[in-house]
JSON list of C-alpha atoms in Angstrom, two decimals:
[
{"chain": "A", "resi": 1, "resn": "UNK", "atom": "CA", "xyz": [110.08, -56.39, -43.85]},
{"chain": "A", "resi": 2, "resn": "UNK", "atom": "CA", "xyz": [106.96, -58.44, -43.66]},
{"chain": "A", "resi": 3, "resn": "UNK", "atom": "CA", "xyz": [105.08, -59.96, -46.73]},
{"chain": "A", "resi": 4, "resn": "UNK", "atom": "CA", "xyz": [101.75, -59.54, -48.18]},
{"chain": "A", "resi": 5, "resn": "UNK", "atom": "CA", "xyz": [99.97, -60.87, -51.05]},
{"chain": "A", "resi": 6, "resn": "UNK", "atom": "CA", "xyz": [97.72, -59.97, -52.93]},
{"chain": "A", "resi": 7, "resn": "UNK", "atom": "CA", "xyz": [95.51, -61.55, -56.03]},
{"chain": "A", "resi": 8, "resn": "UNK", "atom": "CA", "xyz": [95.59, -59.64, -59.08]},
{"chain": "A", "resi": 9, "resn": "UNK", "atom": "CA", "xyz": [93.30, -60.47, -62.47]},
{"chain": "A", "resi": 10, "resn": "UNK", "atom": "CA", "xyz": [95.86, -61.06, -65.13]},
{"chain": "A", "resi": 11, "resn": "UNK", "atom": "CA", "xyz": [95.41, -57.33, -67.13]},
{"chain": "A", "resi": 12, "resn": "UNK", "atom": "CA", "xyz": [96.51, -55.71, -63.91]},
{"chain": "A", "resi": 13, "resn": "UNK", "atom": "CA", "xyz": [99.73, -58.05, -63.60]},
{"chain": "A", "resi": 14, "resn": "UNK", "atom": "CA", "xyz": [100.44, -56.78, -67.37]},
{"chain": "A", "resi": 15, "resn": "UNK", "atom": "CA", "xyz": [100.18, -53.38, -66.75]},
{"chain": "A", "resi": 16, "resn": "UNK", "atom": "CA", "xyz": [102.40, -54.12, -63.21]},
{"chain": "A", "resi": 17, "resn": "UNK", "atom": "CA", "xyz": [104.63, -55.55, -65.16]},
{"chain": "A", "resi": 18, "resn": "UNK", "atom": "CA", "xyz": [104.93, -53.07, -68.31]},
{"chain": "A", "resi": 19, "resn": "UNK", "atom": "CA", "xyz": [105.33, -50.14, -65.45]},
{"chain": "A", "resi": 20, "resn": "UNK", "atom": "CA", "xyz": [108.00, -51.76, -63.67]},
{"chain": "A", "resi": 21, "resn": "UNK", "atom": "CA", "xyz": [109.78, -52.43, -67.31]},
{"chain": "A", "resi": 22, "resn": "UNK", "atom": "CA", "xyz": [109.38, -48.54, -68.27]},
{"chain": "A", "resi": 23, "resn": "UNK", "atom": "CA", "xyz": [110.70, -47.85, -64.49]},
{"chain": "A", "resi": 24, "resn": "UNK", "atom": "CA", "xyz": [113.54, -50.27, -64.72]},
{"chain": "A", "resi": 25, "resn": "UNK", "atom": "CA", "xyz": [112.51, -51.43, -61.57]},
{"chain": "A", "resi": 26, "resn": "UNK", "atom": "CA", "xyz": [111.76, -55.19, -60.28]},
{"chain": "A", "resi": 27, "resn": "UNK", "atom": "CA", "xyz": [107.94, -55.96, -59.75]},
{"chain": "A", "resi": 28, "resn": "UNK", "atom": "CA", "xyz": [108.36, -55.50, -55.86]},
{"chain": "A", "resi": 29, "resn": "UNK", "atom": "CA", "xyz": [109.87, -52.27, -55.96]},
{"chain": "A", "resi": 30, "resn": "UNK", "atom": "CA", "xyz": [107.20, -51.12, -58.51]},
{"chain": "A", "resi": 31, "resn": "UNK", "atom": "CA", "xyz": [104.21, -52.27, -55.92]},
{"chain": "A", "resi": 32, "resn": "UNK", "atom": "CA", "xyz": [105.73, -50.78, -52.91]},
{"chain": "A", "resi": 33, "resn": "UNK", "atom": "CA", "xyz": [106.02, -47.26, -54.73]},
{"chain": "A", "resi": 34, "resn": "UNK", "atom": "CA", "xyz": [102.86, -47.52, -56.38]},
{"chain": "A", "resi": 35, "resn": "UNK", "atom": "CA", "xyz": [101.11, -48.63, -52.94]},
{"chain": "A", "resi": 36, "resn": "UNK", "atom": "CA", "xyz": [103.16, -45.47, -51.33]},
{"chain": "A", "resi": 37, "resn": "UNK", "atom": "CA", "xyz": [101.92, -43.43, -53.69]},
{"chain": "A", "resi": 38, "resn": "UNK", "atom": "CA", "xyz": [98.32, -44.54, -53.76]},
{"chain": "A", "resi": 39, "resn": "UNK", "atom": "CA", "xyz": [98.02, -44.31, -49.64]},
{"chain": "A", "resi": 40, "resn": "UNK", "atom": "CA", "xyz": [99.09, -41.00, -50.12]},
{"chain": "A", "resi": 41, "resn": "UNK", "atom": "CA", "xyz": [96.34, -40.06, -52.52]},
{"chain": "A", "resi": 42, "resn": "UNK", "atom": "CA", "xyz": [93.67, -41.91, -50.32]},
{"chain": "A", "resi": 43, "resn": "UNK", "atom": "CA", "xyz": [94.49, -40.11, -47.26]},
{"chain": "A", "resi": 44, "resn": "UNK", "atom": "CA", "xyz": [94.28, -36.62, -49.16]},
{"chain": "A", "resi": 45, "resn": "UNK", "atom": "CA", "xyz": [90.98, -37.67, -50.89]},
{"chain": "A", "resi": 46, "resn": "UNK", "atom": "CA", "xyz": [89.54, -38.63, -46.91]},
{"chain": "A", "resi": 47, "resn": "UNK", "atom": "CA", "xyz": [90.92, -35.34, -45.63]},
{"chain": "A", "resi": 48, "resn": "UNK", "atom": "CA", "xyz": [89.17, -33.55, -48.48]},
{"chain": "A", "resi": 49, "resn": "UNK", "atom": "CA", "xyz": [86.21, -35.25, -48.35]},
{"chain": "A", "resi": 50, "resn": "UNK", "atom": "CA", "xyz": [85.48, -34.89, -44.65]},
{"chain": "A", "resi": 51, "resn": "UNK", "atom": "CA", "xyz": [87.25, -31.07, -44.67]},
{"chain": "A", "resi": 52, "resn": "UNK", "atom": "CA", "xyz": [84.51, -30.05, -47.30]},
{"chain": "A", "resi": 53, "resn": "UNK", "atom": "CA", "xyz": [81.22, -31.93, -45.33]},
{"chain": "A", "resi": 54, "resn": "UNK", "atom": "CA", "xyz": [82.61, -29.81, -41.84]},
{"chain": "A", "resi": 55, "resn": "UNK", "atom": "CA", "xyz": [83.46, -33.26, -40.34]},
{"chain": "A", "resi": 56, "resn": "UNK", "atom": "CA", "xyz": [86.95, -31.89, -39.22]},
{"chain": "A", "resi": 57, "resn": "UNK", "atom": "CA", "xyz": [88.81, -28.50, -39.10]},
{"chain": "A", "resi": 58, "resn": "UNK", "atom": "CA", "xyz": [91.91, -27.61, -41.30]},
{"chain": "A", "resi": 59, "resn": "UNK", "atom": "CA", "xyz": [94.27, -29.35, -38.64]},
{"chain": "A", "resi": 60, "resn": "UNK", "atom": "CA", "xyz": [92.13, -32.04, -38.39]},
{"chain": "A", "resi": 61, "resn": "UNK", "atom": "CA", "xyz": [92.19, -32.87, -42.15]},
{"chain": "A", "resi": 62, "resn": "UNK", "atom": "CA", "xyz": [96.26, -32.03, -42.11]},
{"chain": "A", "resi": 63, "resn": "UNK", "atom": "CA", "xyz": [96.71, -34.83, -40.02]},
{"chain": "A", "resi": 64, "resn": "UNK", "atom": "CA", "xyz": [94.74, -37.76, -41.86]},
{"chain": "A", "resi": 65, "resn": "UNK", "atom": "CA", "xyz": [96.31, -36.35, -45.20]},
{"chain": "A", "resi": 66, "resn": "UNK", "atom": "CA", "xyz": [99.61, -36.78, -42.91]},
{"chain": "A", "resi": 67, "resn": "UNK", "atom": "CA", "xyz": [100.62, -32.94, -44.19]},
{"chain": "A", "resi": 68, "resn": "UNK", "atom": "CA", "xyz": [101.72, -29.92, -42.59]},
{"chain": "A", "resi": 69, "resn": "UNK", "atom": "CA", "xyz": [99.34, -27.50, -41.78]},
{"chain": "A", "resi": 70, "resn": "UNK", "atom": "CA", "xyz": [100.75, -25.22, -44.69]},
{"chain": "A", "resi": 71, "resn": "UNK", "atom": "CA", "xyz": [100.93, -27.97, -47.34]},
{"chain": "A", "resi": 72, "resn": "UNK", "atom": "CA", "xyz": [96.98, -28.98, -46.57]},
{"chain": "A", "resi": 73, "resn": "UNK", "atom": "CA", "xyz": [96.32, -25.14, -47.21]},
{"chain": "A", "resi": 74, "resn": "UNK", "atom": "CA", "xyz": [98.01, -25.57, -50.41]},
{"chain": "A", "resi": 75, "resn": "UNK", "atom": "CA", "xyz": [95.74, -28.37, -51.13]},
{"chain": "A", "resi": 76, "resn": "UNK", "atom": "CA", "xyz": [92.62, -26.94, -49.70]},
{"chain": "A", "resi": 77, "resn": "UNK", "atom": "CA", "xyz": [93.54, -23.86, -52.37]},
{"chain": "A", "resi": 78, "resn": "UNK", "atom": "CA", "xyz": [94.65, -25.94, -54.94]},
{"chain": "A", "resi": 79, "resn": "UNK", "atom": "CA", "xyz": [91.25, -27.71, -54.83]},
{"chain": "A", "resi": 80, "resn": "UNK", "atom": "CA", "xyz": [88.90, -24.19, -54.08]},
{"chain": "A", "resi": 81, "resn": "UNK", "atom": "CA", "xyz": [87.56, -25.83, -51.20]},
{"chain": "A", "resi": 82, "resn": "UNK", "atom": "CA", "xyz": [85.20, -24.78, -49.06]},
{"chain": "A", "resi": 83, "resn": "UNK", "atom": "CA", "xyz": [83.62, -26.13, -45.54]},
{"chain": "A", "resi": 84, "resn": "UNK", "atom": "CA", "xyz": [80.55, -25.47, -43.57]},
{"chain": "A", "resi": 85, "resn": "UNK", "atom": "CA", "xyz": [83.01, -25.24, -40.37]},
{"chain": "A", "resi": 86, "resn": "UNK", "atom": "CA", "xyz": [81.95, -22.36, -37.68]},
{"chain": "A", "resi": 87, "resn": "UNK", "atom": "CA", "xyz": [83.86, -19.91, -35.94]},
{"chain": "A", "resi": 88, "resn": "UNK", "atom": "CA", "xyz": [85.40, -21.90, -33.50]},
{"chain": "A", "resi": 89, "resn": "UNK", "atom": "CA", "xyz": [86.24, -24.25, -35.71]},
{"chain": "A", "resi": 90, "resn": "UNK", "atom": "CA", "xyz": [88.17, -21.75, -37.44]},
{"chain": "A", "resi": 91, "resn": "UNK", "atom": "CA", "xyz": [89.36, -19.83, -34.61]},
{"chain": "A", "resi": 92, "resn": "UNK", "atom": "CA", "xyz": [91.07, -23.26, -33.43]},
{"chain": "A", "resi": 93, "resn": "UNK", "atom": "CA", "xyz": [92.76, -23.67, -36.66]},
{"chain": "A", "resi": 94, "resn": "UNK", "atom": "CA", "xyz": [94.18, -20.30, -36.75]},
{"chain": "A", "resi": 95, "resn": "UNK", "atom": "CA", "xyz": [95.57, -21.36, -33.05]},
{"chain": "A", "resi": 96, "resn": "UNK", "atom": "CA", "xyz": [97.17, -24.31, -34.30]},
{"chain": "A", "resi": 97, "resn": "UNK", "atom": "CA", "xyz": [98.89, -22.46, -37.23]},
{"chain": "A", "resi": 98, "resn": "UNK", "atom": "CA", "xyz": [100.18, -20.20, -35.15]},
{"chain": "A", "resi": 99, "resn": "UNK", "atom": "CA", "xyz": [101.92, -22.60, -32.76]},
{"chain": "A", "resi": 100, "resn": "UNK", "atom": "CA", "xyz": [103.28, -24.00, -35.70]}
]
């Protein structure tokens, strides 16, 4: 497993380290759950944000949010979405799902 560092300012190493006591949990096991965790939120908040301007389809955004085609619909719901996408777009999509 390779090694990164990383600089922290000192509150953020005190609330590291008051996680990883209420977890139970060494430091390193706290930042690679937390970093899991917060990749995961970034790629849903790209996918949403370029699914909503019409930069990419419903597949499209899926696959940088790294879900299934069902769970992004979820999300897209979840989140009353809406896109400026046109019918081919859509009619793609719907293609996609159904090979699925």
């Amino acid at each position: 497993m390779p090694t990164i560092s990383a600089r922290l300012p000192a509150e953020e190493k005190e609330e590291l380290d008051a996680v990883a006591d209420m977890l139970s949990e060494d430091r390193s096991t706290t930042i690679r759950k937390a970093l899991r965790e917060g990749l995961e939120t970034l790629r849903v908040r790209v996918a949403v944000e370029q699914y909503q301007s019409g930069d990419v389809s419903a597949a499209e955004a899926a696959e940088i949010a790294d879900l299934s085609i069902a769970e992004w619909l979820d999300v897209a719901r979840e989140r009353n979405l809406t896109t400026q996408l046109d019918l081919s777009d859509l009619e793609i999509d719907a293609d996609t799902a159904t090979e699925l």
